[in-house]
Amino acid sequence: MTLLKAARDHRLYALWLLLASTGLRRGEVLGLTWADVDPTNGQLRVRRNLRRIKRELIFGTPKTMRSVRTVSLPQQPSGLIFTTATGRATDPRSPNRMLTVLCRNAEIRRVRVHDLRHTCASLLLAQGVDARTVMETLGHSTITLDTYARVMHTALRAAADRMDDALGPDEEDGDDGDAVSLAVGLDAGPNHVDVSR
């Protein structure tokens, strides 16, 4: 990922890596404390968030009940406490400003901190992670997969190809037309998966 390469020497590199790899919300990651981190099991606990209300930084509960969750960490992130250079809480607007500068330096289009949540979801779906697990990781009660239609189409195509491999050609007459027809049918229309139930 070009952005992460550009951010490698940034003071808050672990912040960008954590946002992209776990899909945490901006306020959730800025609200993390050392007590939330379980390095032995490679997990962190999302228990609060940090918001700016008028001119004051306020710690509060996450957005929804499902947002209070335990997230498994990839092995790469380290240094998981994100403060200012003087050790104070980071204003939630600051990562947006820093990310704008990083994007400009990397000569890529500007992205928002929230876009890293979508990046995380897209990467998980592209790796074949089921929608329910993606939902749990991101702390959603539901997830609208229309947002990730292109990624889902690729995953469905790969699944159909794997099914073709599993079924193999028809032993009797060597005709695998039915498998081909099924695969073509998957490409016939938009794929919408409703996981709201």
CSV table of C-alpha atoms in Angstrom, one decimal:
chain,number,residue,atom,x,y,z
A,1,MET,CA,0.0,0.0,0.0
A,2,THR,CA,1.6,3.3,-1.2
A,3,LEU,CA,0.2,5.3,1.7
A,4,LEU,CA,1.7,3.0,4.4
A,5,LYS,CA,5.1,3.0,2.6
A,6,ALA,CA,5.0,6.8,2.6
A,7,ALA,CA,4.1,6.9,6.3
A,8,ARG,CA,6.8,4.5,7.4
A,9,ASP,CA,9.0,7.2,8.9
A,10,HIS,CA,6.0,9.1,10.3
A,11,ARG,CA,5.9,9.5,14.1
A,12,LEU,CA,2.5,7.9,14.1
A,13,TYR,CA,3.2,5.1,11.6
A,14,ALA,CA,1.6,2.5,13.9
A,15,LEU,CA,-1.6,4.6,14.0
A,16,TRP,CA,-2.0,4.4,10.2
A,17,LEU,CA,-1.1,0.7,10.2
A,18,LEU,CA,-3.6,0.0,12.9
A,19,LEU,CA,-6.4,1.9,11.2
A,20,ALA,CA,-5.8,0.2,7.9
A,21,SER,CA,-5.4,-3.3,9.4
A,22,THR,CA,-8.2,-3.4,12.0
A,23,GLY,CA,-10.7,-0.9,10.7
A,24,LEU,CA,-11.0,0.9,14.0
A,25,ARG,CA,-12.8,4.2,14.0
A,26,ARG,CA,-10.6,7.3,14.5
A,27,GLY,CA,-12.0,8.0,17.9
A,28,GLU,CA,-11.6,4.4,19.0
A,29,VAL,CA,-7.9,4.2,18.1
A,30,LEU,CA,-7.2,7.6,19.8
A,31,GLY,CA,-9.0,6.4,22.9
A,32,LEU,CA,-6.8,3.3,23.4
A,33,THR,CA,-4.7,2.9,26.5
A,34,TRP,CA,-2.0,0.4,27.5
A,35,ALA,CA,-4.7,-1.5,29.6
A,36,ASP,CA,-6.6,-2.2,26.3
A,37,VAL,CA,-3.7,-4.0,24.8
A,38,ASP,CA,-3.1,-7.7,25.3
A,39,PRO,CA,0.3,-8.4,23.5
A,40,THR,CA,0.4,-12.0,24.7
A,41,ASN,CA,-2.7,-13.0,22.8
A,42,GLY,CA,-2.3,-10.3,20.1
A,43,GLN,CA,-5.5,-8.5,20.8
A,44,LEU,CA,-6.8,-5.2,21.9
A,45,ARG,CA,-10.1,-4.2,23.6
A,46,VAL,CA,-12.1,-1.3,22.2
A,47,ARG,CA,-13.9,0.2,25.3
A,48,ARG,CA,-14.1,3.9,24.7
A,49,ASN,CA,-13.5,6.6,22.1
A,50,LEU,CA,-12.2,10.2,22.0
A,51,ARG,CA,-14.3,13.0,20.5
A,52,ARG,CA,-14.0,16.7,20.1
A,53,ILE,CA,-17.1,18.5,21.4
A,54,LYS,CA,-16.8,22.2,20.7
A,55,ARG,CA,-13.3,23.0,22.1
A,56,GLU,CA,-13.0,20.1,24.5
A,57,LEU,CA,-11.7,16.5,24.0
A,58,ILE,CA,-14.1,14.1,25.6
A,59,PHE,CA,-13.7,10.4,26.3
A,60,GLY,CA,-16.9,8.4,26.0
A,61,THR,CA,-18.3,5.1,25.1
A,62,PRO,CA,-18.0,3.7,21.6
A,63,LYS,CA,-20.7,4.4,19.0
A,64,THR,CA,-22.9,1.3,19.6
A,65,MET,CA,-22.9,-1.7,21.9
A,66,ARG,CA,-21.4,-3.8,19.2
A,67,SER,CA,-18.5,-1.3,19.0
A,68,VAL,CA,-17.3,-2.5,22.4
A,69,ARG,CA,-15.3,-5.5,21.2
A,70,THR,CA,-12.0,-7.4,21.2
A,71,VAL,CA,-10.0,-7.1,18.0
A,72,SER,CA,-7.3,-9.5,16.9
A,73,LEU,CA,-4.1,-7.7,15.8
A,74,PRO,CA,-1.9,-8.5,12.9
A,75,GLN,CA,1.6,-9.1,14.0
A,76,GLN,CA,3.0,-5.9,12.5
A,77,PRO,CA,1.5,-3.0,14.6
A,78,SER,CA,3.5,-1.9,17.6
A,79,GLY,CA,3.5,1.2,19.8
A,80,LEU,CA,-0.2,1.3,20.1
A,81,ILE,CA,-0.7,4.4,22.3
A,82,PHE,CA,-1.2,7.5,20.1
A,83,THR,CA,-0.6,10.8,21.8
A,84,THR,CA,0.9,14.1,20.9
A,85,ALA,CA,4.6,14.6,21.0
A,86,THR,CA,4.1,15.9,24.6
A,87,GLY,CA,2.1,12.9,25.7
A,88,ARG,CA,-1.3,14.6,25.6
A,89,ALA,CA,-4.5,13.2,24.0
A,90,THR,CA,-4.5,13.7,20.2
A,91,ASP,CA,-7.3,15.9,18.8
A,92,PRO,CA,-9.4,13.7,16.4
A,93,ARG,CA,-8.9,16.3,13.7
A,94,SER,CA,-5.1,16.0,13.7
A,95,PRO,CA,-5.0,12.6,12.0
A,96,ASN,CA,-7.0,14.0,9.1
A,97,ARG,CA,-4.5,16.9,8.7
A,98,MET,CA,-1.6,14.5,8.9
A,99,LEU,CA,-3.1,12.1,6.5
A,100,THR,CA,-3.7,14.9,3.9
A,101,VAL,CA,0.0,15.7,4.1
A,102,LEU,CA,1.0,12.0,3.8
A,103,CYS,CA,-1.2,11.6,0.7
A,104,ARG,CA,0.3,14.7,-0.9
A,105,ASN,CA,3.8,13.5,-0.2
A,106,ALA,CA,3.0,10.1,-1.6
A,107,GLU,CA,1.4,11.8,-4.7
A,108,ILE,CA,-1.8,9.9,-4.3
A,109,ARG,CA,-5.4,11.2,-4.1
A,110,ARG,CA,-6.5,12.5,-0.7
A,111,VAL,CA,-8.2,10.0,1.5
A,112,ARG,CA,-9.9,10.4,4.9
A,113,VAL,CA,-9.1,8.5,8.0
A,114,HIS,CA,-12.5,6.9,7.8
A,115,ASP,CA,-11.5,5.6,4.3
A,116,LEU,CA,-9.0,3.3,6.0
A,117,ARG,CA,-12.0,1.4,7.6
A,118,HIS,CA,-13.3,0.8,4.0
A,119,THR,CA,-9.8,-0.3,3.0
A,120,CYS,CA,-9.7,-2.8,5.9
A,121,ALA,CA,-13.1,-4.2,5.0
A,122,SER,CA,-12.2,-4.5,1.3
A,123,LEU,CA,-8.9,-6.2,2.1
A,124,LEU,CA,-10.6,-8.7,4.4
A,125,LEU,CA,-13.3,-9.5,1.9
A,126,ALA,CA,-10.8,-9.8,-0.9
A,127,GLN,CA,-8.9,-12.4,1.3
A,128,GLY,CA,-12.1,-14.4,1.5
A,129,VAL,CA,-13.0,-13.5,5.1
A,130,ASP,CA,-16.8,-13.9,5.6
A,131,ALA,CA,-19.0,-10.8,5.9
A,132,ARG,CA,-20.0,-11.7,9.5
A,133,THR,CA,-16.4,-11.7,10.6
A,134,VAL,CA,-15.8,-8.4,8.8
A,135,MET,CA,-18.8,-7.0,10.6
A,136,GLU,CA,-17.5,-8.1,14.0
A,137,THR,CA,-14.1,-6.8,13.4
A,138,LEU,CA,-15.4,-3.4,12.4
A,139,GLY,CA,-17.9,-3.3,15.2
A,140,HIS,CA,-20.9,-3.0,12.8
A,141,SER,CA,-24.4,-4.3,13.7
A,142,THR,CA,-24.9,-4.6,9.9
A,143,ILE,CA,-22.8,-4.0,6.9
A,144,THR,CA,-23.9,-2.9,3.5
A,145,LEU,CA,-21.9,-4.9,1.0
A,146,ASP,CA,-23.1,-2.7,-1.9
A,147,THR,CA,-20.1,-0.5,-0.9
A,148,TYR,CA,-17.8,-3.4,-1.6
A,149,ALA,CA,-19.6,-4.8,-4.7
A,150,ARG,CA,-16.4,-4.9,-6.8
A,151,VAL,CA,-14.5,-6.8,-4.1
A,152,MET,CA,-17.4,-9.2,-3.6
A,153,HIS,CA,-17.7,-9.8,-7.3
A,154,THR,CA,-14.1,-10.9,-7.4
A,155,ALA,CA,-14.6,-13.1,-4.4
A,156,LEU,CA,-17.7,-14.7,-5.9
A,157,ARG,CA,-15.8,-15.3,-9.2
A,158,ALA,CA,-13.0,-17.0,-7.2
A,159,ALA,CA,-15.5,-19.1,-5.3
A,160,ALA,CA,-17.1,-20.2,-8.5
A,161,ASP,CA,-13.7,-21.2,-10.0
A,162,ARG,CA,-12.9,-23.2,-6.9
A,163,MET,CA,-16.3,-24.9,-7.2
A,164,ASP,CA,-15.5,-25.8,-10.8
A,165,ASP,CA,-12.2,-27.3,-9.6
A,166,ALA,CA,-13.9,-29.3,-6.9
A,167,LEU,CA,-16.6,-30.7,-9.1
A,168,GLY,CA,-14.2,-31.4,-12.0
A,169,PRO,CA,-15.4,-32.3,-15.5
A,170,ASP,CA,-18.4,-34.6,-16.0
A,171,GLU,CA,-16.9,-38.1,-15.9
A,172,GLU,CA,-19.6,-39.6,-18.3
A,173,ASP,CA,-19.4,-37.4,-21.3
A,174,GLY,CA,-16.6,-34.9,-20.5
A,175,ASP,CA,-19.2,-32.1,-20.8
A,176,ASP,CA,-18.7,-29.5,-18.1
A,177,GLY,CA,-21.3,-27.1,-19.6
A,178,ASP,CA,-23.4,-27.0,-16.5
A,179,ALA,CA,-20.5,-25.7,-14.4
A,180,VAL,CA,-19.7,-23.1,-17.1
A,181,SER,CA,-23.4,-22.1,-17.2
A,182,LEU,CA,-23.4,-21.7,-13.4
A,183,ALA,CA,-20.3,-19.6,-13.5
A,184,VAL,CA,-21.6,-17.4,-16.3
A,185,GLY,CA,-24.8,-16.9,-14.3
A,186,LEU,CA,-22.9,-15.4,-11.5
A,187,ASP,CA,-21.6,-12.7,-13.9
A,188,ALA,CA,-25.2,-12.0,-15.1
A,189,GLY,CA,-26.2,-9.4,-12.6
A,190,PRO,CA,-25.2,-7.3,-9.6
A,191,ASN,CA,-24.3,-9.2,-6.5
A,192,HIS,CA,-26.1,-7.9,-3.4
A,193,VAL,CA,-25.6,-9.8,-0.1
A,194,ASP,CA,-27.8,-8.7,2.8
A,195,VAL,CA,-26.2,-9.5,6.1
A,196,SER,CA,-28.6,-7.3,8.1
A,197,ARG,CA,-30.4,-10.4,9.6
